[in-house]
Coordinates of C-alpha atoms and ligand atoms in Angstrom, one line a residue:
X3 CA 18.2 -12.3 -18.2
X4 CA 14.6 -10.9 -17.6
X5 CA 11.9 -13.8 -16.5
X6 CA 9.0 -11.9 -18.0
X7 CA 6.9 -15.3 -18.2
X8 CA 3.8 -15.0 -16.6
X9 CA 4.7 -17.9 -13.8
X10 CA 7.2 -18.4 -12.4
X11 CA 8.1 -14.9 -11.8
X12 CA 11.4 -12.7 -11.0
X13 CA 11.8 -13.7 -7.5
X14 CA 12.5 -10.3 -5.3
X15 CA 15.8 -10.0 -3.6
X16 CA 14.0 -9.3 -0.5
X17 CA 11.9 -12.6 -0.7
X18 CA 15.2 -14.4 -2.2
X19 CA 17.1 -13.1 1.4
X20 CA 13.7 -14.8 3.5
X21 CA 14.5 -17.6 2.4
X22 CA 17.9 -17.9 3.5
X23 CA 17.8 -18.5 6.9
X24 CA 18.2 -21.8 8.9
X25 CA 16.0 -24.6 8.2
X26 CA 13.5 -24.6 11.3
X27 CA 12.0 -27.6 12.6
X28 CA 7.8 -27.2 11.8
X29 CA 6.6 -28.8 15.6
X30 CA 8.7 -25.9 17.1
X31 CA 6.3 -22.7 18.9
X32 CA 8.4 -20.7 16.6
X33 CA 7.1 -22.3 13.4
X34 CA 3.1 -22.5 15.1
X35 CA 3.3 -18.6 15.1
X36 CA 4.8 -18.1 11.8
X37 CA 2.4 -20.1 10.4
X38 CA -0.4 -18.7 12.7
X39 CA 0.9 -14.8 11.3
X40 CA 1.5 -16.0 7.6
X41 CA -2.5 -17.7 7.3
X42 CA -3.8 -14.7 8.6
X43 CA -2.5 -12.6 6.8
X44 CA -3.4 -15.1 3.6
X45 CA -6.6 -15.0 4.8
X46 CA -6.8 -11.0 4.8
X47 CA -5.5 -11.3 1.0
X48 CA -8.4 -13.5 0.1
X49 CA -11.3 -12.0 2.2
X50 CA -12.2 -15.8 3.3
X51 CA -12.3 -17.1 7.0
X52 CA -10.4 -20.2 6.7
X53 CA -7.4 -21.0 4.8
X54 CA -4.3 -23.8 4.0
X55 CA -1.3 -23.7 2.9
X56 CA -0.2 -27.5 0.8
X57 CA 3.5 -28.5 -0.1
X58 CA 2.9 -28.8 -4.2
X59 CA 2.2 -26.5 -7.2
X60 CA -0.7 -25.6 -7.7
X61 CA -2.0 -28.3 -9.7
X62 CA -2.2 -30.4 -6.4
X63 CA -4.3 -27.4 -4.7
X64 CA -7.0 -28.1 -7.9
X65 CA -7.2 -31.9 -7.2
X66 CA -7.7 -31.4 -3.5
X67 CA -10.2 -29.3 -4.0
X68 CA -12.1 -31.7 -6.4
X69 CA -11.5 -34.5 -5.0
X70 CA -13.2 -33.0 -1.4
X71 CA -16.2 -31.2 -3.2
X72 CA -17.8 -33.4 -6.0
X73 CA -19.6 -35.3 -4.3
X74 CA -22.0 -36.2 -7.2
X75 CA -21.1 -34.5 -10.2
X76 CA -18.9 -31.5 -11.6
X77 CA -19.0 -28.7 -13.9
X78 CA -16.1 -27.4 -15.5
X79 CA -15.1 -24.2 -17.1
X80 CA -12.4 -25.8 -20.1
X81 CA -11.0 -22.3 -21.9
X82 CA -7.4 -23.4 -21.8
X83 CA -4.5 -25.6 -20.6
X84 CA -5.6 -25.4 -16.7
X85 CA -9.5 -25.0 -17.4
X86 CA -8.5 -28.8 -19.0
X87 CA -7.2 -29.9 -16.2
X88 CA -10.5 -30.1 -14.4
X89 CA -11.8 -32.7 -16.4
X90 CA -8.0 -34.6 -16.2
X91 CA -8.1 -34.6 -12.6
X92 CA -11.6 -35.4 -12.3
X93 CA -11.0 -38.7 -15.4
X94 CA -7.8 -39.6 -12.9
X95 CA -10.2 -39.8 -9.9
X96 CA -13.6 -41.2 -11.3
X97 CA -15.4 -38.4 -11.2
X98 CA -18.7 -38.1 -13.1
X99 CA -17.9 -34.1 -14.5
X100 CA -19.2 -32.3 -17.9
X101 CA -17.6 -29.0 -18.7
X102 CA -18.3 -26.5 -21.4
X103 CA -15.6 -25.5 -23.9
X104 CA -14.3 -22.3 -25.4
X105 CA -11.8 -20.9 -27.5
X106 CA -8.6 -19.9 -25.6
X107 CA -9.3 -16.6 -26.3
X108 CA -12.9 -16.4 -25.3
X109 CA -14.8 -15.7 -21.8
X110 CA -16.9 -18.4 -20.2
X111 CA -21.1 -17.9 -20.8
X112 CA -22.8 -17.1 -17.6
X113 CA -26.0 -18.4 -19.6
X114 CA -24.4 -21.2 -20.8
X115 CA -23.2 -22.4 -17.8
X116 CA -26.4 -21.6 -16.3
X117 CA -28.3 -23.8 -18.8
X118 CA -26.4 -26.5 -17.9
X119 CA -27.1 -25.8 -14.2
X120 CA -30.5 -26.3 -14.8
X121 CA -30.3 -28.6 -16.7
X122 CA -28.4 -31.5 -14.5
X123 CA -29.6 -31.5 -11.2
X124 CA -26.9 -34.0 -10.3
X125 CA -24.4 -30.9 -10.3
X126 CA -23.2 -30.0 -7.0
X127 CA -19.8 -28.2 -8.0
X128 CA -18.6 -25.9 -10.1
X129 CA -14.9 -25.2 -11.3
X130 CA -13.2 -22.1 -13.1
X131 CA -10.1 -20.2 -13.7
X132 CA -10.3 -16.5 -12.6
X133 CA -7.7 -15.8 -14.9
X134 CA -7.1 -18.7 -17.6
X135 CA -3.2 -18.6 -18.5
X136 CA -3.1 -20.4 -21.5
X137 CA -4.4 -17.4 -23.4
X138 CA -4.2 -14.8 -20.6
X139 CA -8.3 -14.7 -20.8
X140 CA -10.0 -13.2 -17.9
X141 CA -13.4 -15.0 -16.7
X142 CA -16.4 -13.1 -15.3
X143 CA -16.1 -15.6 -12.3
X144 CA -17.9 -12.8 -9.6
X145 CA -20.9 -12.9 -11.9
X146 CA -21.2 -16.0 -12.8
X147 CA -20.5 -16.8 -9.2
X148 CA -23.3 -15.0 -8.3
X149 CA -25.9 -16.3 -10.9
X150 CA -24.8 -19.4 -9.0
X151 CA -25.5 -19.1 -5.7
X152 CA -28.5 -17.0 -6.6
X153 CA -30.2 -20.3 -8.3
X154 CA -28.6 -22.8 -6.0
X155 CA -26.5 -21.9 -3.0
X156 CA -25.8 -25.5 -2.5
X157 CA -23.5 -25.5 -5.0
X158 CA -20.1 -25.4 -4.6
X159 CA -18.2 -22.5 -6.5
X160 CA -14.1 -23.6 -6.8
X161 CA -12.6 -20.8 -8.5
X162 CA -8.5 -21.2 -9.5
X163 CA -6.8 -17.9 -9.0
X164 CA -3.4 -18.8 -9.7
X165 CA -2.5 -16.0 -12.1
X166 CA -5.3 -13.2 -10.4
X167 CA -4.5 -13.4 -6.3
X168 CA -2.3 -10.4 -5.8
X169 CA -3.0 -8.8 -9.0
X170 CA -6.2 -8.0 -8.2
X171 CA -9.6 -7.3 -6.4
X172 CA -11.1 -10.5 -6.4
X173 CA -14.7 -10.5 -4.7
X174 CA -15.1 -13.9 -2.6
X175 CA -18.6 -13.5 -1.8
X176 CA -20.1 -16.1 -3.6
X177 CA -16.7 -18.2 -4.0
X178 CA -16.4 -21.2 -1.2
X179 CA -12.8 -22.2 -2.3
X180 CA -10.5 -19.8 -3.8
X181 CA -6.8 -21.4 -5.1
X182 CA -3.5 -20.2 -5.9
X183 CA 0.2 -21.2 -5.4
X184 CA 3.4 -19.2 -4.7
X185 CA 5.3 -19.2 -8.0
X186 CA 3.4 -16.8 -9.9
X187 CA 1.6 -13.1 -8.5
X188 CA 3.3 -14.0 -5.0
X189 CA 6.5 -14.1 -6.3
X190 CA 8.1 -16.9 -4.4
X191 CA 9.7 -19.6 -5.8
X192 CA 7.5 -22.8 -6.8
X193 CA 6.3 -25.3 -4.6
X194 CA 3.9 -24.0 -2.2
X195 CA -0.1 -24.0 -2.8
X196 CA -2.8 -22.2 -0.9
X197 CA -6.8 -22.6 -0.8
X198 CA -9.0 -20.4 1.1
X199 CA -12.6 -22.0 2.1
X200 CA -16.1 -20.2 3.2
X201 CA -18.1 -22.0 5.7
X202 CA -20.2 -23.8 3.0
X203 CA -16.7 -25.4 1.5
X204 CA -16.0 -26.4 5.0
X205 CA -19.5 -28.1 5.2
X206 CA -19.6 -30.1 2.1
X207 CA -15.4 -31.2 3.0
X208 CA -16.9 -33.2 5.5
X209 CA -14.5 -35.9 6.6
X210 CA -12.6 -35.2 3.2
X211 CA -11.0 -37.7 0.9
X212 CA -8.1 -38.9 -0.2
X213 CA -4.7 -39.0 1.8
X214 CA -2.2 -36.3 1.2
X215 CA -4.7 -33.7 0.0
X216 CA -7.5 -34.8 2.4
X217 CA -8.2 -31.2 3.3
X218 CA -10.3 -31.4 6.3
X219 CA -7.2 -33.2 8.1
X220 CA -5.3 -30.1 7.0
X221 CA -8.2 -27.6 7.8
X222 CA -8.1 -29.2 11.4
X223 CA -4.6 -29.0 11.8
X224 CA -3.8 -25.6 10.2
X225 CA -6.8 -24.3 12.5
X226 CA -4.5 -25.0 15.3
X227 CA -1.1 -23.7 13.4
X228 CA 0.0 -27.1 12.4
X229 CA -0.1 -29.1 9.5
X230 CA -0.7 -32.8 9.7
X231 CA 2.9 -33.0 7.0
X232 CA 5.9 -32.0 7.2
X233 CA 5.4 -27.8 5.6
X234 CA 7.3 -26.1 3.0
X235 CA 8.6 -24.0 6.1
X236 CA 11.2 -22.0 3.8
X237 CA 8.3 -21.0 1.5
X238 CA 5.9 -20.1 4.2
X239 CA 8.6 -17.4 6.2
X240 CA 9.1 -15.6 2.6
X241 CA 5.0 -15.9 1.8
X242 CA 5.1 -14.2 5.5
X243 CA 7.7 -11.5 4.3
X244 CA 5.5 -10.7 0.5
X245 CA 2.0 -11.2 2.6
X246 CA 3.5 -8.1 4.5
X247 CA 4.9 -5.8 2.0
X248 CA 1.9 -6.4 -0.2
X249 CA -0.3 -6.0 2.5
X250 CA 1.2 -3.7 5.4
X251 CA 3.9 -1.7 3.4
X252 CA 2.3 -1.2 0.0
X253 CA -1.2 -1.8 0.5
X254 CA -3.5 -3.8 -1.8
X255 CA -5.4 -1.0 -3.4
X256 CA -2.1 0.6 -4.3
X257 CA -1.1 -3.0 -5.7
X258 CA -3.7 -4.0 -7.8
X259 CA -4.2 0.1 -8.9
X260 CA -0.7 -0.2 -9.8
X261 CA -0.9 -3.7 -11.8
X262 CA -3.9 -2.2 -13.4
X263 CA -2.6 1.1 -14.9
X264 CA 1.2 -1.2 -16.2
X265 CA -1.3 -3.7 -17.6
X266 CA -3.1 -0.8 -19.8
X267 CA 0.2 0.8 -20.6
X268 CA 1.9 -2.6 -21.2
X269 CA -2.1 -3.5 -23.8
X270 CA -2.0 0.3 -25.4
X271 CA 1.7 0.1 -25.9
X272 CA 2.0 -3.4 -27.7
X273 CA -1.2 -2.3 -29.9
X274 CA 0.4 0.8 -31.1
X275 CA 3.3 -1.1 -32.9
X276 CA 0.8 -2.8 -34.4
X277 CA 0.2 -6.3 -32.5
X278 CA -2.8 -8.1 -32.0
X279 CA -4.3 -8.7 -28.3
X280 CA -5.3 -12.6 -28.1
X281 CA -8.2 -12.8 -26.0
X282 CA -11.0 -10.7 -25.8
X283 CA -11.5 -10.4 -22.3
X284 CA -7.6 -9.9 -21.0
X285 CA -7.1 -10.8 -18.1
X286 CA -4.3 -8.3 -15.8
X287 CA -1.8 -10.6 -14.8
X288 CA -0.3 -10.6 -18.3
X289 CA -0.5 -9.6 -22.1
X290 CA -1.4 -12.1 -24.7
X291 CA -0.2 -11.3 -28.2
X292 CA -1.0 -13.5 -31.2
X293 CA 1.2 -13.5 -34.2
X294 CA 2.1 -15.7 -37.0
X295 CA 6.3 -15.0 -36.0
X296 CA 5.7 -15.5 -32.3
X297 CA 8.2 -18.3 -32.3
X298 CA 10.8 -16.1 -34.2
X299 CA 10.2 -12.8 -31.7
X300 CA 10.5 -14.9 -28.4
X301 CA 13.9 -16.0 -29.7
X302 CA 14.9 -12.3 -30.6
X303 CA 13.8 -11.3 -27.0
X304 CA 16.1 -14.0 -25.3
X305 CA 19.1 -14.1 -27.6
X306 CA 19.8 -10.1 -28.5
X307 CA 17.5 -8.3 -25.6
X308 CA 17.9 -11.2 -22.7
X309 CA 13.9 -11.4 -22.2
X310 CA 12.5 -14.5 -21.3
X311 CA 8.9 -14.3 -22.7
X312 CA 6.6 -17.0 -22.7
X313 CA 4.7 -18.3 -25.6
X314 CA 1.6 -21.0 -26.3
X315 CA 0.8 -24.5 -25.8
X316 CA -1.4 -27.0 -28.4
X317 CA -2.9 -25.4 -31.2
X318 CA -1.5 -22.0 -29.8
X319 CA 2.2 -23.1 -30.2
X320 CA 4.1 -21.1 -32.1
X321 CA 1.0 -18.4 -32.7
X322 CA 1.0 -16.5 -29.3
X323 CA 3.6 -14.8 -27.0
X324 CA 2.6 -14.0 -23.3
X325 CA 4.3 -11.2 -21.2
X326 CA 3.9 -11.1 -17.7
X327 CA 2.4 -8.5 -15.1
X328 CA 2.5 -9.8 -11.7
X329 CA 4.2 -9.0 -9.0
X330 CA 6.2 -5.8 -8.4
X331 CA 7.5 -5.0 -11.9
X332 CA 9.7 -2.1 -11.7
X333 CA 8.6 0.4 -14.6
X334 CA 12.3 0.7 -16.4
X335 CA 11.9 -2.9 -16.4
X336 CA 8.7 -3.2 -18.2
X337 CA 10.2 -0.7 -20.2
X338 CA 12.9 -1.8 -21.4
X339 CA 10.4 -5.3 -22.4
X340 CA 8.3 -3.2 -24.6
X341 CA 11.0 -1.4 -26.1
X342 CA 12.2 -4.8 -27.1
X343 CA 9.7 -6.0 -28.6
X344 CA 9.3 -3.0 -30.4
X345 CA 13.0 -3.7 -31.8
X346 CA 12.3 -7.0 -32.6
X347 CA 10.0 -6.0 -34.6
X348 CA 12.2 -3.8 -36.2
X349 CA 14.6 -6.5 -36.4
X350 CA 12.6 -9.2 -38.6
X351 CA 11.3 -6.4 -40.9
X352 CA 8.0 -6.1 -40.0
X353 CA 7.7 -2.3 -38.7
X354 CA 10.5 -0.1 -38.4
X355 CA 11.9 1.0 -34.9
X356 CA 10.5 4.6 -33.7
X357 CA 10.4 4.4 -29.9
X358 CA 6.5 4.5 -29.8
X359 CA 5.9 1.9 -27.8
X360 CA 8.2 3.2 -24.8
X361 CA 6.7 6.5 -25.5
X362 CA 2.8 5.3 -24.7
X363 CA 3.8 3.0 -22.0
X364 CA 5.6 5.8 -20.2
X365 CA 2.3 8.2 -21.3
X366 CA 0.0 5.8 -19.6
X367 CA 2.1 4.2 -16.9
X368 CA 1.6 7.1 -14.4
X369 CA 0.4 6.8 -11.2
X370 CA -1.4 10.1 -10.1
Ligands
PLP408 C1 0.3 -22.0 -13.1 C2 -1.1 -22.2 -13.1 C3 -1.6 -23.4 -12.4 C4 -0.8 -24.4 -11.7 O1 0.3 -24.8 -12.2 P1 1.4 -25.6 -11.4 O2 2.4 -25.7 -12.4 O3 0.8 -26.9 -10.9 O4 1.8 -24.7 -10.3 C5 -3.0 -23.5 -12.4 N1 -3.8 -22.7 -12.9 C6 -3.4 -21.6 -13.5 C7 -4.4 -20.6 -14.1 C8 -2.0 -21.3 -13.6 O5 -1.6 -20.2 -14.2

């Protein structure tokens, strides 16, 4: 079977051997510089001086970063299933928050959300998906970002790249906390969450709050290659492995250049058989396809073509599929997923089978 869901994602057979090794003990000086090698090399991957790693999904990464940075009142991006978690987290924790709401398939406002900037003075955080998952949306977080810090620079810009660290370029200048966990572009299995912090993030931590997720405990600790819990040390030697193959063997240009180009052939290729591309902004890390049999050709996919595809959540159940495109997706792989679908198609009648979509993958899927 083909995991083609986008998170968790086909785990590598070299990051699937990392992990096999002898459970080490975390206060060793072996662990320190694994952990001291695997954070700086984190840090290189999100262009931010201070990073740490947290044993939990990622969810747990999004409430310690709210729960350390409102300090009077946040603003929250709700496009989708994680931009709604914001406003759960924040409900859970007392936290005065507003958000502004969108279609699944629609991009955040930059003047919206600078209206309500203005607006309410009391805001002093801001919080975003980079790439929503729910619909596979891509946000214009680098702008609006910017239009941020430009009007306020005491604001503090939390921006969850789950599904968009290592699948693409992501400019950190005007982010202070950038999140995202291992099971999805890092290709690890689930269970580890990472945050990277500018100095302002640092600043407004403070002391921190909360226990577990109080993160300027952690930031203290993980400054010195220590964590003040017990680590997911398995997680953290194969994050070391991908950190260097994506970094020092491939190179992250030729990463996110590849992703890029499969992402257009994987768009153009579904569109020529006919299917509809959900959101209007797509964001890389997957396709988003809405149709009325969704339910019907994610069955097809898993039964006869063994492709696990993933499909929607709420009012989307049943009306979208989502494909995946992080990590390193070999092309005959990808292939053979588009092909499928194709067949499906083919399969419930709706358009009958004549290779095109394997042909205009291939066409576009070239790397010069
Ligand atoms: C997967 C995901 C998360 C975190 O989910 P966990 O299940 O807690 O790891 C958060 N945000 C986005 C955009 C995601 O795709």
């Amino acid at each position: 079977m083909i995991l083609a869901t986008p998170g968790p994602v086909e785990v590598p057979f070299f990051v699937q051997k990392a992990t096999l090794g002898e459970t080490i003990h975390h206060r060793t000086p072996e662990f320190k510089k694994i952990l001291e090698e695997t954070l700086s090399l984190f840090k290189k991957l999100v262009n931010l001086d201070d990073a740490v790693f947290l044993a939990s999904s990622g969810s747990g990464a999004m409430e310690a970063a709210m729960i350390n940075v409102v300090k009077k009142k946040a603003l929250c991006v709700n496009a989708g299933k994680f931009g709604e978690r914001w406003g759960k987290i924040a409900s859970a924790w007392g936290l005065e928050f507003t958000q502004l709401c969108y279609e699944w398939n629609t991009p955040a406002n930059v003047d919206d959300i600078m209206a309500t900037i203005k607006s309410q003075s009391d805001i002093d955080s801001f919080f975003i998906q980079i790439s929503e998952s729910a619909g596979g949306l891509r946000h214009d977080v680098e702008e609006i970002a910017r239009q941020i810090k430009q009007y306020n620079p005491e604001i503090i810009v939390v921006a969850d790249g789950i599904t968009a660290v290592g699948v693409e370029y992501i400019d950190t200048t005007n982010i202070d906390i950038l999140i995202t966990g291992s099971q999805k572009a890092l290709m690890l299995p689930p269970g580890l969450a990472m945050l990277g912090f500018s100095q302002q993030a640092i600043k407004r931590i403070g002391d921190g709050r909360g226990f577990y997720f109080n993160l300027a405990t952690e930031i203290k600790k993980q400054r010195e290659f220590t964590t003040a819990f017990t680590p997911a040390t398995t997680l953290i030697i194969a994050l070391k492995e991908v950190l260097h193959k994506l970094i020092d063997e491939i190179g992250l240009d030729t990463l996110y250049h590849k992703t890029a180009i499969r992402h257009e052939a994987l768009l153009k290729s579904l569109e020529a058989i006919g299917l509809q591309i959900y959101p209007t902004a797509p964001a890389k890390s997957m396709a988003t396809i809405y149709h009325e049999d969704a339910q019907k050709i994610r069955n097809i996919m898993k039964e006869k073509y063994q492709v696990n595809i993933a499909g929607g959540q709420d009012h989307l159940k049943g009306k979208i599929f989502r494909i995946n495109n992080m990590g390193l997706i070999e092309d005959h792989k990808m292939l053979w997923i588009v092909n499928s679908i194709e067949k499906t198609l083919d399969d419930l009648g709706v358009r009958e089978y004549d290779a095109t979509a394997s042909k205009i993958f291939s066409q576009i899927n070239k790397i010069d």
